[in-house]
């Protein structure tokens, strides 16, 4: 356990140092993509990760997969939220309005609802095993539904607005701008992994609080409440 | 034959029971007893397949019992704490739908009425269950016992809410079932002693 | 009860929007579909609740018959009790809301295809939340995102028909979604119910 802890700490330092130099950019409006794109991309990737872990948990009953899914959800929701806010901030100078019912933003909003629903369901079920299984079913159904939702939203937005805005995205990107973006995506991904590992450790400790090995390990360090 | 080997159950980091071992042979009874909250209902649910044990194994006919194995379900009758009586339906209608989805002997409407009569419910066959007393609803639920084709009966606290005559009828019903080679798993505070049949006691203690 | 709710929601809109016929006609598909979703959500909260409380769900699960078939039967019963009356009422309301005549038929078809899909999707949520406190609110939060595609396709199909534009692709998409949920919905619901009664 202490080895795992040390490894975690090293990992945390590593990614923290990695993240900092990538973050020194400032100024012009477009630079917000360094926040927006990684969070938006990861918000979806994390949901897929949750669904994958849910499948693993349902089939092989591996508790670790359940904990991974549960602890990922809150970070995923946070990233989704950041993506929405940054998208909206980006929209102000670009489109002249804080919010536009653009297909991607709308999908992102629905993704946030999916995350919040998942978190809500998990926290509403007091019992761990049941909460895990119910959440897993929801996440898997959600994963199957995301492409449908995304498709329907695209359909809907092309119906309601001219194609001008849809065409807006993706000017070819210069290498000097691309590399920091890739670095930021990696940094955000690592940040997610580090936070996830921290939360994972806490959750494992919580769930195994009653076990003997943990009591022995904690014994000298814990005082007061038992 | 149903065998339980070192069954244990944890819930929310708390051990409910552990090391439950028994064999359930034809014409025999497992009596599960224990104080409130000792896990009687949980054990019965595990044996029915509604929940899974956290440790130990259940063996049925020499093979590990898969949860909700349809072959096992065809042999099983489970009457839990919630007796599954729809208040809006009459006793007769309740029996009809319950027997339709659980293993039952071929039965006619008259057979159902007769079973209700044996349970002491003459004159109430067509009254909605929400107007019956708790004990009467319990009797409706237990009337299923007379019409089921299941070999394995798992019955949770059937004697509560029954009066003396109800208890007597129910005990006769259990004895008939055992006589035919049936098996019974019973959780109860009420004593049920049979000299004629093999009886195993499982006593659950509160583990704090 | 959900039907009464449906009627009241629909009649609330003209009161809030004013009675200008063109405006109402343009909004009618949206209004009717939002009201349908809300009415279904209300009814879905109760699909499994009493069965759970009385223990009937345990008997369903322990039945030797496949649970998903029993659930399909229950969904059909739910459709007869809620979906069918909504189908019968909706054309009436489309007239009240000045929906162009061409739109009424299409609205009817979208309701025919969409309501079973919505109620199956909603039943997954209901099965997951049955037995929880405040299950009703949670249910709405869980299933509303999943209902988005159906509402989009249905409302845009009706609007297209009202404008004289082609609408078949929307109907086909709705039909595809219905078939998909018919195939997978009962299985997901039965998984969810098994978890919920533990």
Coordinates of C-alpha atoms in Angstrom, one line a residue:
Chain A
X1 CA 0.0 0.0 0.0
X2 CA 2.8 2.4 0.9
X3 CA 4.5 1.6 -2.4
X4 CA 1.3 2.4 -4.3
X5 CA 1.1 5.6 -2.3
X6 CA 4.6 6.6 -3.2
X7 CA 4.0 5.8 -6.9
X8 CA 0.9 7.9 -6.8
X9 CA 2.8 10.8 -5.3
X10 CA 5.5 10.6 -8.0
X11 CA 2.8 10.4 -10.7
X12 CA 1.1 13.5 -9.3
X13 CA 4.3 15.5 -9.3
X14 CA 5.1 14.4 -12.8
X15 CA 1.8 15.4 -14.2
X16 CA 1.7 18.6 -12.2
X17 CA 5.0 19.7 -13.7
X18 CA 3.9 18.6 -17.1
X19 CA 0.7 20.6 -16.8
X20 CA 2.3 23.8 -15.7
X21 CA 4.5 24.7 -18.6
X22 CA 1.7 24.0 -21.1
X23 CA -0.4 26.4 -19.2
X24 CA 1.6 29.6 -19.6
X25 CA -0.3 30.7 -22.7
X26 CA -2.6 33.7 -22.3
X27 CA -4.3 36.4 -24.2
X28 CA -6.1 36.0 -27.5
X29 CA -9.5 34.6 -27.7
X30 CA -8.7 31.4 -29.6
X31 CA -6.5 30.2 -26.8
X32 CA -9.5 29.0 -24.9
X33 CA -9.5 26.0 -27.1
X34 CA -6.6 24.8 -24.9
X35 CA -9.2 24.4 -22.2
X36 CA -12.3 23.7 -24.3
X37 CA -11.1 21.0 -26.7
X38 CA -9.3 18.8 -24.1
X39 CA -12.2 18.9 -21.6
X40 CA -14.8 18.4 -24.3
X41 CA -12.9 15.5 -25.8
X42 CA -12.2 13.9 -22.4
X43 CA -15.7 14.4 -21.1
X44 CA -16.8 12.0 -23.8
X45 CA -13.8 9.7 -23.4
X46 CA -14.5 9.5 -19.6
X47 CA -18.1 8.5 -20.2
X48 CA -16.9 5.8 -22.5
X49 CA -14.5 4.7 -19.8
X50 CA -17.3 4.5 -17.3
X51 CA -19.4 2.4 -19.7
X52 CA -16.5 0.1 -20.3
X53 CA -15.9 -0.3 -16.6
X54 CA -19.6 -0.9 -16.1
X55 CA -19.5 -3.8 -18.5
X56 CA -16.5 -5.2 -16.8
X57 CA -18.2 -4.9 -13.4
X58 CA -21.5 -6.5 -14.6
X59 CA -19.8 -9.4 -16.3
X60 CA -16.9 -10.2 -14.0
X61 CA -18.1 -8.5 -10.8
X62 CA -14.7 -6.8 -10.3
X63 CA -15.2 -4.2 -7.6
X64 CA -12.3 -2.1 -8.8
X65 CA -14.1 -1.5 -12.1
X66 CA -17.1 -0.2 -10.2
X67 CA -15.0 2.1 -8.1
X68 CA -13.3 3.4 -11.2
X69 CA -16.6 4.1 -12.9
X70 CA -18.0 5.8 -9.8
X71 CA -15.0 8.0 -9.2
X72 CA -14.7 8.9 -12.9
X73 CA -18.2 10.2 -13.0
X74 CA -17.6 13.3 -10.9
X75 CA -14.5 14.3 -12.8
X76 CA -16.2 13.7 -16.1
X77 CA -19.1 15.9 -15.0
X78 CA -16.6 18.6 -14.0
X79 CA -14.9 18.4 -17.4
X80 CA -18.2 18.6 -19.2
X81 CA -19.1 21.6 -17.2
X82 CA -15.8 23.3 -17.9
X83 CA -16.2 22.5 -21.6
X84 CA -19.6 24.1 -21.5
X85 CA -18.5 27.2 -19.7
X86 CA -15.4 27.6 -21.9
X87 CA -17.5 27.0 -25.0
X88 CA -19.8 29.7 -23.9
X89 CA -17.0 32.1 -23.1
X90 CA -15.5 31.3 -26.5
X91 CA -18.9 31.9 -28.1
X92 CA -19.1 35.5 -26.9
X93 CA -16.3 37.0 -29.0
X94 CA -16.8 34.5 -31.9
X95 CA -20.5 34.5 -32.3
X96 CA -21.4 37.5 -30.3
X97 CA -23.5 35.7 -27.8
X98 CA -22.9 33.6 -24.7
X99 CA -25.0 30.7 -25.7
X100 CA -25.9 29.3 -29.1
X101 CA -27.8 26.2 -29.7
X102 CA -25.0 24.7 -31.7
X103 CA -25.1 21.0 -32.2
X104 CA -21.9 20.3 -30.2
X105 CA -22.7 22.5 -27.4
X106 CA -26.2 21.0 -27.1
X107 CA -24.8 17.5 -27.2
X108 CA -22.3 18.5 -24.5
X109 CA -25.2 19.9 -22.4
X110 CA -27.1 16.6 -22.7
X111 CA -23.9 14.8 -21.8
X112 CA -23.8 16.8 -18.6
X113 CA -27.4 15.8 -17.9
X114 CA -26.4 12.2 -18.4
X115 CA -23.5 12.6 -16.0
X116 CA -25.6 14.3 -13.4
X117 CA -28.3 11.6 -13.7
X118 CA -25.6 8.9 -13.2
X119 CA -24.2 10.6 -10.1
X120 CA -27.7 11.2 -8.8
X121 CA -28.7 7.6 -9.2
X122 CA -25.5 6.3 -7.6
X123 CA -25.9 8.6 -4.6
X124 CA -29.6 7.8 -4.2
X125 CA -28.9 4.1 -3.6
X126 CA -27.4 3.6 -0.2
X127 CA -26.1 0.0 -0.8
X128 CA -22.8 -0.3 -2.6
X129 CA -23.4 -3.3 -4.7
X130 CA -26.9 -2.3 -5.8
X131 CA -25.7 1.2 -6.5
X132 CA -22.9 -0.2 -8.6
X133 CA -25.1 -2.5 -10.7
X134 CA -27.8 0.1 -11.2
X135 CA -25.3 2.7 -12.2
X136 CA -23.6 0.2 -14.6
X137 CA -26.9 -0.5 -16.3
X138 CA -27.6 3.2 -16.7
X139 CA -24.1 3.9 -18.1
X140 CA -24.3 1.1 -20.6
X141 CA -27.7 2.2 -21.8
X142 CA -26.4 5.8 -21.9
X143 CA -23.4 4.8 -24.0
X144 CA -25.6 3.1 -26.5
X145 CA -27.8 6.2 -26.6
X146 CA -25.1 8.8 -27.0
X147 CA -24.6 8.3 -30.7
X148 CA -28.3 8.5 -31.3
X149 CA -28.6 11.6 -29.2
X150 CA -25.7 13.2 -31.0
X151 CA -27.1 12.3 -34.4
X152 CA -30.5 13.6 -33.5
X153 CA -29.1 16.9 -32.3
X154 CA -27.0 17.3 -35.4
X155 CA -30.2 16.6 -37.4
X156 CA -32.1 19.1 -35.4
X157 CA -29.5 21.9 -35.6
X158 CA -29.1 21.7 -39.3
X159 CA -32.8 21.9 -39.5
X160 CA -33.0 25.0 -37.4
X161 CA -30.1 27.1 -38.5
X162 CA -28.3 27.8 -41.7
X163 CA -25.1 25.8 -42.3
X164 CA -22.9 28.9 -41.7
X165 CA -22.2 28.1 -38.1
X166 CA -21.7 24.4 -38.7
X167 CA -19.1 25.2 -41.3
X168 CA -17.3 27.4 -38.8
X169 CA -15.2 24.8 -37.1
X170 CA -11.9 23.3 -38.2
X171 CA -9.8 25.7 -40.1
X172 CA -6.5 23.9 -40.8
X173 CA -4.4 24.2 -37.8
X174 CA -0.8 25.3 -37.7
X175 CA 1.7 23.0 -36.1
X176 CA 2.8 25.6 -33.5
X177 CA -0.8 25.7 -32.3
X178 CA -1.4 22.0 -32.6
X179 CA 1.4 20.7 -30.4
X180 CA 0.3 22.7 -27.3
X181 CA -3.2 21.5 -27.9
X182 CA -2.1 17.9 -28.0
X183 CA 0.0 18.6 -24.9
X184 CA -3.0 20.1 -23.2
X185 CA -5.1 17.1 -24.0
X186 CA -2.5 14.8 -22.6
X187 CA -2.1 17.1 -19.5
X188 CA -5.8 17.1 -18.9
X189 CA -5.9 13.3 -19.3
X190 CA -3.1 12.9 -16.9
X191 CA -4.8 15.3 -14.4
X192 CA -7.8 13.1 -14.7
X193 CA -5.8 10.0 -14.1
X194 CA -4.1 11.5 -11.0
X195 CA -7.3 12.7 -9.5
X196 CA -8.9 9.4 -10.3
X197 CA -6.1 7.5 -8.6
X198 CA -6.4 9.7 -5.5
X199 CA -10.1 9.2 -5.3
X200 CA -9.7 5.5 -6.0
X201 CA -7.3 5.2 -3.1
X202 CA -9.7 7.0 -0.7
X203 CA -12.6 4.9 -1.9
X204 CA -10.7 1.6 -1.5
X205 CA -9.7 2.7 2.0
X206 CA -13.3 3.6 2.8
X207 CA -14.7 0.3 1.5
X208 CA -12.1 -1.8 3.3
X209 CA -12.2 0.1 6.5
X210 CA -13.4 -3.0 8.4
X211 CA -10.8 -5.4 7.1
X212 CA -8.0 -6.6 9.3
X213 CA -5.1 -5.7 7.1
X214 CA -6.3 -2.1 6.9
X215 CA -6.9 -1.9 10.7
X216 CA -3.4 -3.2 11.3
X217 CA -1.9 -0.8 8.8
X218 CA -3.8 2.1 10.1
X219 CA -3.4 1.1 13.7
X220 CA -0.3 3.1 14.7
X221 CA -1.4 6.1 12.6
X222 CA -5.0 6.4 13.8
X223 CA -5.9 7.9 17.0
X224 CA -9.2 8.8 18.5
X225 CA -12.2 7.7 16.6
X226 CA -12.5 4.1 15.7
Chain B
X1 CA -31.0 -31.9 -3.5
X2 CA -30.0 -28.4 -2.4
X3 CA -26.8 -28.0 -0.5
X4 CA -25.5 -24.8 1.1
X5 CA -21.8 -24.7 1.9
X6 CA -20.4 -22.0 4.1
X7 CA -22.8 -19.3 2.9
X8 CA -22.0 -15.8 4.1
X9 CA -23.4 -12.4 3.4
X10 CA -21.9 -8.9 3.8
X11 CA -23.8 -5.8 3.3
X12 CA -22.3 -2.3 3.4
X13 CA -19.1 -3.5 5.2
X14 CA -21.1 -5.4 7.8
X15 CA -21.3 -9.1 8.1
X16 CA -24.9 -10.3 8.4
X17 CA -24.1 -14.0 8.7
X18 CA -21.4 -16.5 7.8
X19 CA -20.7 -20.2 7.5
X20 CA -24.3 -21.4 6.9
X21 CA -24.0 -25.0 5.9
X22 CA -26.9 -27.5 5.4
X23 CA -28.3 -30.2 3.1
X24 CA -31.9 -30.2 2.1
X25 CA -33.1 -33.7 1.4
X26 CA -36.6 -34.7 0.3
X27 CA -39.2 -34.7 3.1
X28 CA -37.1 -32.5 5.3
X29 CA -37.3 -29.1 6.8
X30 CA -34.8 -26.3 7.4
X31 CA -35.9 -24.1 10.2
X32 CA -34.2 -20.7 10.1
X33 CA -34.5 -18.8 13.4
X34 CA -32.9 -15.8 14.9
X35 CA -33.8 -12.4 16.3
X36 CA -34.9 -9.4 14.3
X37 CA -32.3 -8.2 11.9
X38 CA -30.3 -11.4 12.1
X39 CA -30.6 -11.9 8.3
X40 CA -33.3 -14.6 8.1
X41 CA -35.0 -12.9 5.2
X42 CA -31.7 -12.3 3.5
X43 CA -30.8 -15.9 3.8
X44 CA -34.1 -16.9 2.3
X45 CA -33.8 -14.5 -0.5
X46 CA -30.3 -15.9 -1.3
X47 CA -31.7 -19.4 -1.3
X48 CA -34.5 -18.3 -3.7
X49 CA -31.9 -16.6 -5.9
X50 CA -33.1 -13.1 -5.4
X51 CA -29.8 -12.1 -4.0
X52 CA -26.3 -13.5 -4.2
X53 CA -24.3 -14.7 -1.3
X54 CA -21.0 -12.9 -0.8
X55 CA -19.2 -16.1 0.1
X56 CA -19.9 -19.8 0.0
X57 CA -21.6 -21.9 -2.6
X58 CA -25.1 -23.3 -3.3
X59 CA -25.2 -26.6 -5.0
X60 CA -28.3 -28.0 -6.6
X61 CA -28.6 -31.5 -8.0
X62 CA -24.8 -31.8 -7.8
X63 CA -24.0 -28.6 -9.7
X64 CA -23.4 -25.1 -8.6
X65 CA -26.7 -23.3 -8.6
X66 CA -26.8 -20.4 -11.1
X67 CA -28.8 -17.5 -9.9
X68 CA -32.3 -17.6 -11.3
X69 CA -31.8 -20.9 -13.2
X70 CA -35.1 -21.5 -14.8
X71 CA -35.0 -25.2 -14.0
X72 CA -34.7 -24.4 -10.4
X73 CA -37.4 -21.8 -10.6
X74 CA -39.8 -24.4 -12.0
X75 CA -39.3 -26.2 -8.7
X76 CA -39.5 -23.2 -6.4
X77 CA -42.2 -21.5 -4.5
X78 CA -41.2 -18.4 -2.6
X79 CA -43.5 -16.5 -0.3
X80 CA -41.6 -13.6 1.2
X81 CA -42.3 -10.9 3.7
X82 CA -44.1 -9.0 1.0
X83 CA -46.8 -11.5 0.2
X84 CA -47.5 -10.1 -3.3
X85 CA -51.3 -9.7 -2.9
X86 CA -52.6 -6.9 -5.1
X87 CA -55.1 -4.9 -3.0
X88 CA -57.3 -4.0 -5.9
X89 CA -57.9 -7.6 -6.9
X90 CA -60.1 -10.2 -5.3
X91 CA -58.6 -13.3 -3.6
X92 CA -59.6 -15.4 -6.6
X93 CA -58.0 -13.0 -9.1
X94 CA -54.9 -12.8 -7.0
X95 CA -54.6 -16.6 -7.0
X96 CA -55.2 -16.7 -10.7
X97 CA -52.3 -14.4 -11.6
X98 CA -49.9 -15.7 -9.1
X99 CA -50.4 -19.3 -10.2
X100 CA -50.2 -18.2 -13.8
X101 CA -46.6 -17.0 -13.5
X102 CA -45.3 -19.5 -10.9
X103 CA -45.2 -23.3 -11.1
X104 CA -48.6 -24.7 -10.4
X105 CA -50.6 -27.9 -10.8
X106 CA -53.2 -27.9 -13.4
X107 CA -56.1 -26.1 -11.8
X108 CA -59.6 -25.0 -12.5
X109 CA -61.5 -22.1 -11.1
X110 CA -63.3 -24.4 -8.7
X111 CA -60.0 -25.7 -7.4
X112 CA -59.0 -22.2 -6.5
X113 CA -62.3 -21.6 -4.8
X114 CA -61.8 -24.8 -2.9
X115 CA -58.4 -23.8 -1.8
X116 CA -59.7 -20.5 -0.6
X117 CA -62.4 -22.4 1.3
X118 CA -59.8 -24.6 2.9
X119 CA -58.0 -21.5 4.0
X120 CA -61.2 -20.3 5.7
X121 CA -62.1 -17.6 3.3
X122 CA -65.7 -18.7 2.3
X123 CA -67.7 -15.7 1.2
X124 CA -64.7 -13.5 0.6
X125 CA -63.7 -14.9 -2.8
X126 CA -65.0 -11.9 -4.7
X127 CA -64.2 -9.1 -2.2
X128 CA -61.3 -6.9 -3.1
X129 CA -58.3 -7.7 -0.9
X130 CA -57.9 -4.1 0.2
X131 CA -61.1 -4.7 2.3
X132 CA -59.8 -7.8 3.9
X133 CA -57.8 -7.9 7.1
X134 CA -54.0 -8.6 7.2
X135 CA -54.5 -12.1 8.4
X136 CA -57.0 -12.8 5.6
X137 CA -54.6 -11.5 3.0
X138 CA -52.0 -13.8 4.4
X139 CA -54.4 -16.7 4.0
X140 CA -54.9 -15.8 0.4
X141 CA -51.2 -15.8 -0.2
X142 CA -50.8 -19.1 1.6
X143 CA -53.6 -20.7 -0.5
X144 CA -51.0 -20.9 -3.2
X145 CA -49.3 -23.6 -1.3
X146 CA -52.2 -25.9 -1.9
X147 CA -52.0 -25.5 -5.7
X148 CA -48.4 -25.3 -6.4
X149 CA -46.4 -28.0 -8.1
X150 CA -43.1 -26.7 -6.6
X151 CA -40.9 -29.1 -4.7
X152 CA -39.0 -26.4 -2.8
X153 CA -41.0 -24.2 -0.6
X154 CA -39.3 -21.1 0.9
X155 CA -41.6 -19.4 3.2
X156 CA -40.8 -16.3 5.3
X157 CA -42.6 -15.8 8.6
X158 CA -45.9 -17.3 7.4
X159 CA -47.4 -17.5 10.9
X160 CA -47.4 -13.8 11.7
X161 CA -50.9 -12.3 11.4
X162 CA -52.5 -15.7 11.4
X163 CA -54.9 -16.8 14.2
X164 CA -54.7 -20.2 15.9
X165 CA -57.0 -21.9 13.3
X166 CA -54.9 -20.4 10.5
X167 CA -51.7 -21.7 12.1
X168 CA -53.2 -25.2 12.3
X169 CA -54.3 -25.2 8.7
X170 CA -50.9 -24.0 7.6
X171 CA -49.1 -26.7 9.6
X172 CA -51.2 -29.4 8.1
X173 CA -50.4 -28.0 4.7
X174 CA -46.7 -28.2 5.4
X175 CA -47.0 -31.7 6.7
X176 CA -48.8 -32.8 3.6
X177 CA -46.1 -31.3 1.5
X178 CA -43.4 -33.1 3.5
X179 CA -45.4 -36.3 3.3
X180 CA -45.3 -36.1 -0.5
X181 CA -41.5 -35.8 -0.4
X182 CA -41.5 -32.0 -0.6
X183 CA -38.8 -29.8 1.0
X184 CA -39.4 -26.8 3.1
X185 CA -37.3 -23.9 4.2
X186 CA -39.1 -21.9 6.9
X187 CA -38.1 -18.8 8.7
X188 CA -40.2 -18.3 11.8
X189 CA -40.4 -17.3 15.4
X190 CA -43.2 -19.7 15.8
X191 CA -42.2 -23.3 16.8
X192 CA -42.9 -25.9 14.1
X193 CA -41.8 -29.3 15.3
X194 CA -42.3 -32.5 13.4
X195 CA -41.2 -35.8 14.8
X196 CA -41.9 -37.6 11.5
X197 CA -39.6 -35.6 9.3
X198 CA -35.9 -34.7 9.3
X199 CA -35.4 -31.2 10.6
X200 CA -32.4 -29.0 10.6
X201 CA -32.1 -25.9 12.6
X202 CA -30.2 -22.9 11.4
X203 CA -29.8 -20.3 14.1
X204 CA -28.6 -16.9 13.1
X205 CA -27.0 -14.6 15.6
X206 CA -26.6 -10.9 15.5
X207 CA -23.0 -10.1 14.7
X208 CA -22.1 -6.6 15.8
Chain C
X1 CA -54.6 11.1 -13.9
X2 CA -51.7 11.6 -16.4
X3 CA -54.3 12.2 -19.0
X4 CA -55.9 15.0 -17.0
X5 CA -52.5 16.4 -16.5
X6 CA -51.8 16.2 -20.3
X7 CA -55.1 18.1 -21.0
X8 CA -54.2 20.8 -18.4
X9 CA -50.6 21.3 -19.7
X10 CA -51.9 21.7 -23.2
X11 CA -54.5 24.1 -22.3
X12 CA -52.0 26.1 -20.3
X13 CA -50.0 27.0 -23.4
X14 CA -52.6 29.1 -25.2
X15 CA -53.3 30.9 -22.0
X16 CA -49.6 31.8 -21.6
X17 CA -48.9 32.4 -25.3
X18 CA -52.0 34.2 -26.3
X19 CA -54.5 32.9 -28.9
X20 CA -52.8 34.1 -32.1
X21 CA -53.6 31.2 -34.5
X22 CA -50.4 31.3 -36.5
X23 CA -48.2 31.2 -33.5
X24 CA -50.1 28.3 -32.0
X25 CA -50.0 26.4 -35.2
X26 CA -46.3 26.8 -35.4
X27 CA -45.7 25.7 -31.8
X28 CA -48.4 23.0 -31.7
X29 CA -46.1 20.0 -32.4
X30 CA -43.7 21.1 -29.8
X31 CA -46.5 21.8 -27.2
X32 CA -48.2 18.4 -27.8
X33 CA -44.9 16.5 -27.6
X34 CA -43.7 18.2 -24.5
X35 CA -47.0 17.5 -22.8
X36 CA -46.8 13.9 -23.9
X37 CA -43.4 13.5 -22.4
X38 CA -44.5 15.1 -19.1
X39 CA -47.6 13.0 -18.9
X40 CA -45.6 9.9 -19.5
X41 CA -43.1 10.8 -16.9
X42 CA -45.9 11.2 -14.4
X43 CA -47.3 7.8 -15.2
X44 CA -44.0 6.0 -15.4
X45 CA -43.2 6.8 -11.8
X46 CA -45.9 4.4 -10.8
X47 CA -45.3 1.6 -13.3
X48 CA -43.4 -0.6 -10.9
X49 CA -43.9 1.1 -7.6
X50 CA -46.9 -0.8 -6.3
X51 CA -45.6 -4.1 -7.6
X52 CA -42.4 -3.4 -5.7
X53 CA -44.2 -2.5 -2.5
X54 CA -46.5 -5.5 -2.6
X55 CA -43.8 -8.0 -3.6
X56 CA -45.1 -8.8 -7.0
X57 CA -41.8 -7.9 -8.5
X58 CA -40.1 -10.7 -6.6
X59 CA -42.7 -13.1 -8.0
X60 CA -42.1 -11.8 -11.5
X61 CA -38.4 -12.4 -11.1
X62 CA -38.8 -15.8 -9.6
X63 CA -41.2 -16.9 -12.4
X64 CA -39.8 -19.6 -14.7
X65 CA -41.0 -17.6 -17.6
X66 CA -38.5 -15.0 -19.1
X67 CA -38.7 -11.8 -17.2
X68 CA -38.4 -9.7 -20.3
X69 CA -41.6 -11.2 -21.7
X70 CA -43.5 -10.5 -18.5
X71 CA -42.2 -7.0 -18.7
X72 CA -43.3 -6.6 -22.3
X73 CA -46.8 -7.7 -21.2
X74 CA -46.7 -5.0 -18.6
X75 CA -45.6 -2.4 -21.0
X76 CA -48.4 -3.3 -23.4
X77 CA -50.8 -2.9 -20.5
X78 CA -49.3 0.5 -19.7
X79 CA -49.7 1.5 -23.3
X80 CA -53.3 0.5 -23.3
X81 CA -53.9 2.5 -20.1
X82 CA -51.9 5.6 -21.0
X83 CA -50.6 5.5 -24.6
X84 CA -53.9 4.7 -26.3
X85 CA -55.9 7.5 -24.7
X86 CA -53.1 9.9 -25.5
X87 CA -53.3 8.8 -29.1
X88 CA -57.1 9.3 -29.1
X89 CA -56.9 12.7 -27.4
X90 CA -54.0 14.2 -29.4
X91 CA -55.8 14.8 -32.7
X92 CA -58.5 16.7 -30.8
X93 CA -55.9 18.9 -29.3
X94 CA -54.1 19.5 -32.5
X95 CA -57.3 21.0 -33.8
X96 CA -57.6 23.1 -30.7
X97 CA -54.0 24.4 -31.3
X98 CA -54.7 25.1 -35.0
X99 CA -52.3 22.6 -36.3
X100 CA -52.6 22.4 -40.1
X101 CA -54.7 19.5 -41.2
X102 CA -51.7 17.9 -43.0
X103 CA -49.9 17.8 -39.7
X104 CA -52.5 16.0 -37.8
X105 CA -52.1 12.6 -39.5
X106 CA -48.3 12.8 -39.2
X107 CA -48.6 13.8 -35.5
X108 CA -50.8 10.8 -35.0
X109 CA -48.2 8.5 -36.6
X110 CA -45.4 10.0 -34.6
X111 CA -47.3 9.5 -31.4
X112 CA -48.1 5.9 -32.4
X113 CA -44.4 5.2 -33.0
X114 CA -43.0 7.5 -30.3
X115 CA -45.0 6.8 -27.2
X116 CA -44.1 3.1 -26.8
X117 CA -40.4 4.0 -27.3
X118 CA -40.6 6.7 -24.7
X119 CA -42.5 4.5 -22.2
X120 CA -40.0 1.6 -22.7
X121 CA -37.0 4.0 -22.2
X122 CA -38.8 5.5 -19.2
X123 CA -39.5 2.1 -17.8
X124 CA -35.7 1.4 -17.6
X125 CA -35.4 4.5 -15.5
X126 CA -38.4 3.5 -13.4
X127 CA -36.9 0.1 -12.9
X128 CA -33.7 1.6 -11.7
X129 CA -35.3 4.0 -9.3
X130 CA -38.1 1.8 -7.9
X131 CA -37.9 1.7 -4.2
X132 CA -35.8 4.8 -3.8
X133 CA -36.9 7.9 -2.0
X134 CA -37.6 10.8 -4.3
X135 CA -37.5 8.2 -7.1
X136 CA -39.9 10.3 -9.2
X137 CA -37.7 13.3 -9.5
X138 CA -34.6 11.2 -10.1
X139 CA -36.5 9.3 -12.7
X140 CA -37.2 12.5 -14.7
X141 CA -33.6 13.5 -14.5
X142 CA -32.4 10.1 -15.6
X143 CA -34.7 9.6 -18.6
X144 CA -35.2 13.0 -20.0
X145 CA -31.8 13.1 -21.9
X146 CA -32.7 9.7 -23.4
X147 CA -36.0 11.1 -24.7
X148 CA -34.4 13.9 -26.6
X149 CA -33.9 12.1 -29.9
X150 CA -37.5 11.0 -30.1
X151 CA -38.9 14.4 -29.3
X152 CA -36.6 15.9 -31.9
X153 CA -37.6 13.5 -34.7
X154 CA -41.3 13.6 -33.8
X155 CA -41.7 17.3 -33.5
X156 CA -39.6 18.1 -36.6
X157 CA -41.5 15.5 -38.6
X158 CA -44.9 17.1 -37.6
X159 CA -43.5 20.6 -38.3
X160 CA -42.2 19.5 -41.7
X161 CA -45.6 17.9 -42.6
X162 CA -47.3 21.1 -41.5
X163 CA -45.1 23.2 -43.9
X164 CA -45.7 20.7 -46.7
X165 CA -42.1 19.5 -46.5
X166 CA -41.1 15.8 -46.7
X167 CA -41.3 14.0 -43.4
X168 CA -40.8 10.3 -44.2
X169 CA -37.2 10.2 -43.0
X170 CA -38.3 11.3 -39.5
X171 CA -41.0 8.7 -39.4
X172 CA -38.6 6.0 -40.5
X173 CA -36.1 7.1 -37.8
X174 CA -38.8 6.9 -35.2
X175 CA -39.8 3.5 -36.3
X176 CA -36.1 2.4 -36.1
X177 CA -35.8 3.7 -32.6
X178 CA -39.0 1.9 -31.7
X179 CA -37.7 -1.4 -33.0
X180 CA -34.4 -0.9 -31.2
X181 CA -36.0 -0.2 -27.8
X182 CA -38.5 -3.0 -28.3
X183 CA -35.6 -5.4 -28.7
X184 CA -33.3 -4.1 -26.0
X185 CA -35.6 -2.2 -23.6
X186 CA -37.2 -5.3 -21.9
X187 CA -33.8 -6.9 -21.4
X188 CA -32.5 -3.7 -19.8
X189 CA -35.6 -3.3 -17.7
X190 CA -35.4 -6.9 -16.4
X191 CA -31.7 -6.4 -15.5
X192 CA -32.6 -3.2 -13.7
X193 CA -35.5 -4.8 -11.8
X194 CA -33.3 -7.7 -10.6
X195 CA -30.9 -5.2 -9.2
X196 CA -33.6 -3.1 -7.6
X197 CA -35.2 -5.9 -5.6
X198 CA -32.0 -7.1 -4.1

